[in-house]
Amino acid sequence: MRIGLRLEEHACHGVMLAGRTVVAAAAVLDAGSLTEAAEQALFRLGQIKAATVSEIVVDVGRVLTSRRLSSVAVIRVSPRPPADAFHTSRLPRIVEGAATRILHVRGGHDIRARELAPLDLASFKKNVATVVEGHRNVAITALGATSTDEHEARIADAILAHDSSVRISISHDFFANAFRDRDFTTTLNSALMETGEFLAITLEQLCRRHYPGAEVSFVKNDGGRARIRQLAGTPVHALHPEPASQLLGLALLATEPDCEVIMADDKAMTVGATRGGIPASSSLIRAGYEASLATNAAAVENYTANHPIHPLAPTVVADLRKDRGEPLPFGLNATFSTHEDAALIGCAAAPWTAWIDRLENVDNKEDLQQVQRLAEEDAKSIVIQSGGSPALTRIMESNAYALPYGNPGIVRVRVQAADESDHGNGVQPPHQQQRVAT
Amino acid sequence: MTRPNRATRLDVASVVAHGSLRTVTTLYAAAAKAVIDGVVIVTDLETIRRVPPNTVVVLSAHMGSGGWQVSAALRHAWERRASAVIIPYSTYAESVISLAERLDINLMAAEQDPSTVALALAAEIGAVKSVAEVDLAQFARAVTRESTVSNVLKTISYRLGTLRVTLEHDGTVLAAAGGADRDGVPVHVDLPAIENWVRVKLVALVPKIRGYGPDEVRTFLEVAAPSVQAAWMAGEINDMAASAPTLALAELSHAVMGDAGTIDQVYPNLLATLGWHANQSYVAVWISHPRHQPHRVGRTAIVRLLWRKVWARRPLAEVLGGWLSVIPVSDEEGPGWIEIRIREKIGSSLAELGFSAGTSRRQSGIDDLPAMVQEARVAAEYGIRVAPGAVTSFGQLGVGAVLACTDDAAVTLVAGLTLPELLSAPDRDQIIRDTLAFLDNQSSMTLAAKSLKLHRNTLQQRMNRVRDVGIHLDDPAQLLPIHIILTVLKRGLRVPDTD
Amino acid sequence: MRTLTSIDVGHFSTGANFLACHIDPAAVFAYEDMIQRALPTGDVRLLSVGELDPEDLVVALGFVTQGLAIADMPPVGDEFIGCIREIEKKLGRKVSALYSLAAGNINGILPLMAGLQTALPIVDSDPMGRVLPLISQTTLSLGGVDISPIAVMGVTGERATLDVKDPHRAETLVRSLVIELGGWAATAMYPCTAKQLREHGIHGTMTRMIKIGEILDAEEAVERKYVQLVDLLNATRVARARVRHMESFSRERELGLPTQTTSLTLVDEVTGHIIRLEIENEILLVLVDGAVAAAVPDIVTLLSAEFGRVVNLDDVRVGHLLDVVVTPAAPIWYTDAGLNLAGPPAFGLPLQHPRRHD
């Protein structure tokens, strides 16, 4: 059995799931602290069958969003500093205040990982004390970091040599073509690391105390989960998991693993899609003209009157409103309605997922196929290392993109792998269900 | 273009069922019965606009490479009321089949070369009238008659006005024919793919100013490609047969450091088969490939094609870890000429492939065959580690060969080859300990003596023995190799030490 | 003369994206943001070429890219000023106005920023009338106007001035510099008189971008937007179709050209038409049931059928419903000389342009 928790600063909602069935639920409101809320929720759920709980998946998105961001020293690496204020990379408002120090260091690579300017490590080392003074978090974004992490890693090493307790986030860990998107993501990630670290430690201890045999993980923005320890390093991937969890939960409840889901709640109508029970994702969370967040997240959009109907895939119109007196807007008929907390169920059912998103050099179709195969193997192996089943880990998405006006032969390879074994959606062929039962 | 000369007309369904198109895969079969009046190989879209009705349109391999061209070709063919379109097997996508279905036109995929399919169909139709087709057919017959790769290439080159034609693998020229003019537009055609076999290209350099256009040349190459492949594979079978005795020799060298007598016992007549004589000198040549390189069936064929440039008549055997040949040498040839010859003929090709060659020391007679083989192998392995593409002679390496060794067994092997006197010396263990102590103490006789608990003079005397067994401590280049060898040999002594 | 407002700049950016033929708009948006912030510090003046003295010196500004995109390697900000100064030094006279190397995408919008930085006016003309990948593919080059001197400056601060007669050679040389400069370089080229630009340029192309933006940004039904676009641009909607298949490397390509090839297959669910798009940086070819419906230099834009918004290739997924809109390029591109320079064969597509008549 699996537990899903949605944690808040003073509250915690939890469900216990057996397959698709909710066997227990708990809601703790107005607790004295986050720890207390989580502890109470775990305790209440555990009154039934604590020993049979094998997985605990936690949604920490609301905690990460509500807590104050830690201050970050932002280091940008490029051949020359901006000439004026207009050409200075601007951080989105939500993180602008957290970036309390911004420093330029000479360096950077091109897309072929060739050095554009030698890294000015000597001056950096001289000033490292002043750079990190008063900062426990540092974000480093270098030009060309999609092709190599060399300069970012060398700066990180220099900082750690000075003070090994500083938390460092480098932009090589996030895939986005635009410098400002990586700069934003790295900075935000860095600003969340302190909270991520706290949550990782707290949750692991709490869960171990109540459910010693259970695996603890957190749900990611793509609706999949990852080991709780990774929350300390890349908390940004845990920031907005709810839309994905909701999609996943609804697809599970509606027993439609491949479908378009139109969701009508009291506030809005949104639409997303699932494939193999997992939300269809995009690699960026866009925010209009501001920088985008480089994290794989469920693609959920507002539903409009012009929304095209896909004749081949089934559509689930989920009525999630509290009051169903009025008909749905746009003349839609609900195919499915529930008052269950679909996002929480989706969280409990989250499968292990992993992404590979990187640039590769290819000369021809054969090369392309090979790098794609390698990426698929890498993605699978990450899932399996997390705890996924070797037999039931599948490639959910595998694409190679040409880069317009890019160097000939450089392609972006993007792959998602997921463990399908713990998908309690009951639509798998019988031979795959065995592991679910054990 | 071809026209029928018989009253009954062929139709697509029957030709596919039991005629010349029975080898093609039908991707979409049109609802209506389609008759065949002619067949044409097309290399560009414009040609399709001019085909008469009821023609089978065969797309050249190069044209099939652009998916959109297949779509456009289907459309043109449909507009011209063609009977069918045949495309290369690898290029079709689902969207192309959907389009054929939408236009209701026969669509087939050929696994063989498109020109082969077209020629077979033309023959079935009964007449080969168009001048261009006759020309191609004659050319096809001419290349089929040739039995060696170089002769096929020569035939192609001659037919196309002596332009340069090469057979290449990954940029390495395996065989060439025709003009020395290196300027021009390269036209590539892949040899038909065989599972696990390396990918090889037929390349012609089309001069920019005169003669044939690239598309025409491509068509000729496509027609000739199967013959090149056939000739190559036939040659490969012969080479394999010829290398069998050398192969046996290599197997022996792995087993024992035996002498000719032993070999004769195990493989009677082997030496005679190899044409070896007691009074002739020999050098073994070993070609190594990097260890991590995955094995591909055709790799040996490539190395053999290259080897022919060096010694066409000396068989090259595929052995574990590389290839082996044994070359007779006469005393008139100066030292190093074998290495020079290999370097000149195929040095750059070896480098491109990441291979290295090694040669043994020259041996008179046939007593030390296995040692020769080992020497060549060690030298080649040295090349792989130190400089891929190099041709390394064991003679020049001497004890230095250990610098590329990765395990004790390899070091021991080099020791056996370079310091035979030491290994057979009755006081071997003592020499090893003395010399090691000397080296461990930075060549200080006093400190070494102290560590061995000997008097300095005693050690001084004993060290004279060292020189006798072939160890030269006055050569700075030898110090490190010797140190390594002795350290490894000493490890072998440890067992009696603890007893 | 017209002084652009903040709203104009917003529309300008949308229009530049529409004419970009699917290229990632991140850089256009980043530039728009930059221009909006800088707008209070000065004026962006747009004037028609006739308003200049015929002998005034004008120069084309444009990014030449290959490698890291502009959004991935933001400009320091002094690159274009450096290029303009270099041209002035070389020719010994002052530049009177700037014009865009290509009226679309990033090169459409960037002269606005350079105008703010230098206080120079922007000419409502350009030498492409759309985006073309090579600096030699211009109507100025067709008209025999010299491409050089060319000033080049990269993000590293390194710069070069090239004197080269043949525009094709210029393309090769600039391209190789750009690769070593990291992926893009700011360039100033085709310095000429206002008279030359009037005779050989394409006019009204800056204003056109603003008008496109006005239509697409309006709060109106998608169909209404299309009616207005067709009216403004003489455009046609070739199909409304759903993406069925995507592939990379669908064609062999020559190394050295700034390129990646991709193709898209869509199916019109009403008529059953199979639409195939061939893409190499921009959309080069539209086949409907195998017949050529549009080919470069026609401008092909993908719009989302749902919102009437420009869709970029990065966002296209199997299952999306798209409108394929074709806008004819300037008439000069359909002459023999124009098609030879920028028609399908120039992009490695061996076919005749449907608008070519022989």
CSV table of C-alpha atoms in Angstrom, one decimal, chain B residues 157-393:
chain,number,residue,atom,x,y,z
B,157,SER,CA,36.2,4.4,-63.8
B,158,TYR,CA,36.8,3.5,-67.5
B,159,ARG,CA,33.1,3.6,-68.3
B,160,LEU,CA,32.8,7.1,-66.8
B,161,GLY,CA,35.7,8.6,-68.5
B,162,THR,CA,38.5,7.5,-66.1
B,163,LEU,CA,37.2,9.5,-63.2
B,164,ARG,CA,38.5,8.5,-59.7
B,165,VAL,CA,36.5,5.7,-58.1
B,166,THR,CA,37.2,4.5,-54.6
B,167,LEU,CA,35.9,2.0,-52.1
B,168,GLU,CA,35.9,3.7,-48.7
B,169,HIS,CA,35.1,2.8,-45.1
B,170,ASP,CA,34.7,5.7,-42.7
B,171,GLY,CA,37.0,7.9,-44.7
B,172,THR,CA,39.6,5.2,-45.3
B,173,VAL,CA,40.3,4.3,-48.9
B,174,LEU,CA,40.3,0.5,-49.3
B,175,ALA,CA,40.8,0.4,-53.0
B,176,ALA,CA,40.9,2.9,-55.8
B,177,ALA,CA,40.9,3.2,-59.6
B,178,GLY,CA,41.0,5.9,-62.2
B,179,GLY,CA,42.5,9.4,-62.4
B,180,ALA,CA,44.7,11.1,-59.9
B,181,ASP,CA,42.6,14.2,-60.1
B,182,ARG,CA,41.3,14.8,-56.5
B,183,ASP,CA,39.1,17.8,-57.4
B,184,GLY,CA,35.4,17.2,-58.0
B,185,VAL,CA,32.1,16.6,-56.4
B,186,PRO,CA,32.1,13.3,-54.5
B,187,VAL,CA,29.1,11.0,-55.2
B,188,HIS,CA,28.6,8.3,-52.6
B,189,VAL,CA,26.7,5.1,-52.8
B,190,ASP,CA,26.5,2.6,-49.9
B,191,LEU,CA,27.2,-1.0,-50.7
B,192,PRO,CA,24.1,-3.1,-50.0
B,193,ALA,CA,23.9,-3.5,-46.2
B,194,ILE,CA,24.6,-6.9,-44.7
B,195,GLU,CA,23.9,-7.6,-41.1
B,196,ASN,CA,27.0,-7.1,-38.9
B,197,TRP,CA,29.1,-6.2,-41.8
B,198,VAL,CA,30.8,-2.8,-41.8
B,199,ARG,CA,29.4,0.0,-43.9
B,200,VAL,CA,31.3,0.6,-47.0
B,201,LYS,CA,30.8,3.3,-49.6
B,202,LEU,CA,31.5,3.5,-53.3
B,203,VAL,CA,32.7,7.0,-54.1
B,204,ALA,CA,33.3,8.7,-57.4
B,205,LEU,CA,34.8,12.1,-57.8
B,206,VAL,CA,32.8,13.9,-60.5
B,207,PRO,CA,34.9,16.6,-62.1
B,208,LYS,CA,33.1,19.9,-62.1
B,209,ILE,CA,33.7,20.8,-65.7
B,210,ARG,CA,33.2,17.9,-68.0
B,211,GLY,CA,31.4,14.7,-68.6
B,212,TYR,CA,28.7,13.1,-66.5
B,213,GLY,CA,26.5,14.9,-64.0
B,214,PRO,CA,26.4,13.6,-60.3
B,215,ASP,CA,23.0,12.0,-60.7
B,216,GLU,CA,24.1,10.0,-63.8
B,217,VAL,CA,27.3,8.9,-62.0
B,218,ARG,CA,25.2,7.9,-59.0
B,219,THR,CA,23.0,5.7,-61.1
B,220,PHE,CA,26.1,3.9,-62.6
B,221,LEU,CA,27.5,3.4,-59.1
B,222,GLU,CA,24.2,2.0,-57.9
B,223,VAL,CA,24.2,-0.5,-60.7
B,224,ALA,CA,27.8,-1.4,-60.0
B,225,ALA,CA,27.5,-1.6,-56.2
B,226,PRO,CA,26.3,-5.2,-56.0
B,227,SER,CA,29.2,-6.4,-58.2
B,228,VAL,CA,31.7,-4.6,-56.0
B,229,GLN,CA,30.2,-6.3,-53.0
B,230,ALA,CA,30.2,-9.7,-54.7
B,231,ALA,CA,33.8,-9.4,-55.8
B,232,TRP,CA,34.9,-8.3,-52.4
B,233,MET,CA,33.2,-11.1,-50.6
B,234,ALA,CA,34.5,-13.6,-53.0
B,235,GLY,CA,38.0,-12.2,-52.4
B,236,GLU,CA,37.4,-12.4,-48.7
B,237,ILE,CA,36.6,-16.1,-48.9
B,238,ASN,CA,39.9,-16.8,-50.8
B,239,ASP,CA,41.9,-14.7,-48.3
B,240,MET,CA,40.4,-16.6,-45.4
B,241,ALA,CA,41.4,-19.9,-46.9
B,242,ALA,CA,44.9,-18.7,-47.6
B,243,SER,CA,45.4,-17.5,-44.1
B,244,ALA,CA,44.5,-20.8,-42.4
B,245,PRO,CA,48.1,-21.9,-41.9
B,246,THR,CA,49.1,-18.6,-40.4
B,247,LEU,CA,46.1,-18.8,-38.1
B,248,ALA,CA,47.3,-22.2,-36.9
B,249,LEU,CA,50.6,-20.7,-36.1
B,250,ALA,CA,49.1,-18.0,-34.1
B,251,GLU,CA,47.1,-20.5,-32.1
B,252,LEU,CA,50.3,-22.3,-31.3
B,253,SER,CA,52.1,-19.2,-30.2
B,254,HIS,CA,49.4,-18.6,-27.6
B,255,ALA,CA,49.9,-22.1,-26.2
B,256,VAL,CA,53.6,-22.7,-25.8
B,257,MET,CA,56.8,-20.9,-26.5
B,258,GLY,CA,57.7,-24.0,-28.4
B,259,ASP,CA,60.3,-24.6,-31.1
B,260,ALA,CA,59.9,-25.7,-34.7
B,261,GLY,CA,60.1,-29.3,-33.7
B,262,THR,CA,57.1,-29.0,-31.4
B,263,ILE,CA,55.2,-27.2,-34.1
B,264,ASP,CA,55.9,-29.9,-36.6
B,265,GLN,CA,54.5,-32.4,-34.1
B,266,VAL,CA,51.3,-30.6,-33.6
B,267,TYR,CA,50.7,-29.4,-37.1
B,268,PRO,CA,52.6,-31.7,-39.5
B,269,ASN,CA,53.3,-30.0,-42.8
B,270,LEU,CA,52.4,-26.6,-41.4
B,271,LEU,CA,55.8,-25.1,-42.1
B,272,ALA,CA,55.8,-26.6,-45.6
B,273,THR,CA,52.4,-25.2,-46.3
B,274,LEU,CA,53.7,-21.8,-45.3
B,275,GLY,CA,56.6,-22.2,-47.6
B,276,TRP,CA,59.1,-21.7,-44.8
B,277,HIS,CA,62.7,-22.6,-45.1
B,278,ALA,CA,65.4,-23.1,-42.4
B,279,ASN,CA,67.8,-20.8,-44.2
B,280,GLN,CA,65.4,-17.9,-44.8
B,281,SER,CA,64.8,-14.9,-42.4
B,282,TYR,CA,61.3,-13.9,-41.4
B,283,VAL,CA,59.5,-11.0,-39.7
B,284,ALA,CA,56.1,-11.3,-38.1
B,285,VAL,CA,53.7,-8.5,-38.5
B,286,TRP,CA,50.7,-8.1,-36.2
B,287,ILE,CA,48.0,-5.5,-36.6
B,288,SER,CA,46.0,-4.7,-33.4
B,289,HIS,CA,42.7,-3.0,-33.0
B,290,PRO,CA,41.8,-1.2,-29.8
B,291,ARG,CA,40.4,-3.6,-27.1
B,292,HIS,CA,37.1,-1.8,-26.6
B,293,GLN,CA,36.3,-1.7,-30.3
B,294,PRO,CA,33.3,-3.8,-30.9
B,295,HIS,CA,33.8,-6.7,-33.2
B,296,ARG,CA,32.3,-6.4,-36.7
B,297,VAL,CA,32.4,-9.2,-39.2
B,298,GLY,CA,33.5,-7.0,-42.1
B,299,ARG,CA,36.4,-5.5,-40.2
B,300,THR,CA,38.8,-8.2,-41.3
B,301,ALA,CA,37.7,-7.8,-44.8
B,302,ILE,CA,38.7,-4.1,-44.6
B,303,VAL,CA,42.1,-4.9,-43.1
B,304,ARG,CA,42.7,-7.5,-45.8
B,305,LEU,CA,41.9,-5.0,-48.5
B,306,LEU,CA,44.4,-2.6,-47.0
B,307,TRP,CA,46.9,-5.4,-46.5
B,308,ARG,CA,46.9,-6.1,-50.2
B,309,LYS,CA,48.5,-2.7,-50.8
B,310,VAL,CA,51.4,-3.9,-48.6
B,311,TRP,CA,51.9,-7.5,-49.6
B,312,ALA,CA,49.3,-8.9,-51.9
B,313,ARG,CA,50.7,-12.4,-51.7
B,314,ARG,CA,51.3,-12.8,-48.0
B,315,PRO,CA,48.1,-14.0,-46.3
B,316,LEU,CA,46.8,-12.1,-43.3
B,317,ALA,CA,45.1,-14.3,-40.7
B,318,GLU,CA,42.5,-13.0,-38.3
B,319,VAL,CA,43.6,-13.9,-34.8
B,320,LEU,CA,42.4,-13.2,-31.3
B,321,GLY,CA,43.1,-9.4,-30.8
B,322,GLY,CA,44.2,-8.6,-34.3
B,323,TRP,CA,45.6,-9.9,-37.6
B,324,LEU,CA,48.9,-11.7,-38.3
B,325,SER,CA,51.1,-12.2,-41.2
B,326,VAL,CA,54.7,-13.6,-41.5
B,327,ILE,CA,56.9,-12.0,-44.1
B,328,PRO,CA,60.1,-13.6,-45.6
B,329,VAL,CA,62.9,-11.1,-45.8
B,330,SER,CA,66.2,-11.2,-47.5
B,331,ASP,CA,69.5,-9.9,-46.1
B,332,GLU,CA,69.8,-7.2,-48.8
B,333,GLU,CA,66.9,-5.3,-47.4
B,334,GLY,CA,68.1,-2.9,-44.7
B,335,PRO,CA,66.6,-2.9,-41.2
B,336,GLY,CA,63.3,-1.1,-40.9
B,337,TRP,CA,62.2,-1.4,-44.5
B,338,ILE,CA,59.1,-3.5,-43.5
B,339,GLU,CA,58.0,-0.8,-41.1
B,340,ILE,CA,58.6,1.9,-43.7
B,341,ARG,CA,56.6,0.0,-46.3
B,342,ILE,CA,53.7,-0.6,-44.0
B,343,ARG,CA,53.8,3.1,-42.9
B,344,GLU,CA,53.9,4.3,-46.5
B,345,LYS,CA,51.2,2.1,-47.9
B,346,ILE,CA,48.6,2.0,-45.1
B,347,GLY,CA,49.9,4.1,-42.2
B,348,SER,CA,47.3,6.8,-42.5
B,349,SER,CA,44.5,4.3,-43.0
B,350,LEU,CA,45.6,2.5,-39.8
B,351,ALA,CA,45.5,5.7,-37.9
B,352,GLU,CA,42.0,6.5,-39.2
B,353,LEU,CA,40.8,3.1,-38.1
B,354,GLY,CA,42.6,3.5,-34.7
B,355,PHE,CA,44.7,0.4,-35.5
B,356,SER,CA,48.4,-0.1,-35.0
B,357,ALA,CA,50.9,-2.5,-36.5
B,358,GLY,CA,53.9,-4.1,-34.8
B,359,THR,CA,56.8,-6.1,-36.2
B,360,SER,CA,59.0,-8.7,-34.6
B,361,ARG,CA,62.7,-8.8,-34.8
B,362,ARG,CA,64.1,-10.5,-37.8
B,363,GLN,CA,64.6,-14.2,-37.2
B,364,SER,CA,66.8,-16.5,-39.2
B,365,GLY,CA,65.2,-19.9,-39.6
B,366,ILE,CA,62.1,-21.2,-38.1
B,367,ASP,CA,63.1,-22.2,-34.6
B,368,ASP,CA,61.5,-19.3,-32.8
B,369,LEU,CA,58.2,-18.8,-34.5
B,370,PRO,CA,56.0,-18.3,-31.5
B,371,ALA,CA,58.4,-15.8,-30.0
B,372,MET,CA,58.3,-13.8,-33.2
B,373,VAL,CA,54.5,-13.8,-33.1
B,374,GLN,CA,54.6,-12.6,-29.5
B,375,GLU,CA,57.1,-9.9,-30.3
B,376,ALA,CA,55.0,-8.5,-33.1
B,377,ARG,CA,51.9,-8.6,-31.0
B,378,VAL,CA,53.6,-6.8,-28.1
B,379,ALA,CA,54.9,-4.1,-30.4
B,380,ALA,CA,51.4,-3.6,-32.0
B,381,GLU,CA,49.8,-3.4,-28.5
B,382,TYR,CA,52.4,-0.9,-27.6
B,383,GLY,CA,51.4,1.2,-30.6
B,384,ILE,CA,47.7,1.0,-29.6
B,385,ARG,CA,48.5,2.4,-26.2
B,386,VAL,CA,51.1,4.9,-27.1
B,387,ALA,CA,50.2,6.2,-30.6
B,388,PRO,CA,47.3,4.6,-32.6
B,389,GLY,CA,48.3,4.2,-36.3
B,390,ALA,CA,51.9,3.7,-35.4
B,391,VAL,CA,54.1,1.0,-36.9
B,392,THR,CA,56.2,-0.2,-34.0
B,393,SER,CA,59.2,-2.5,-34.3
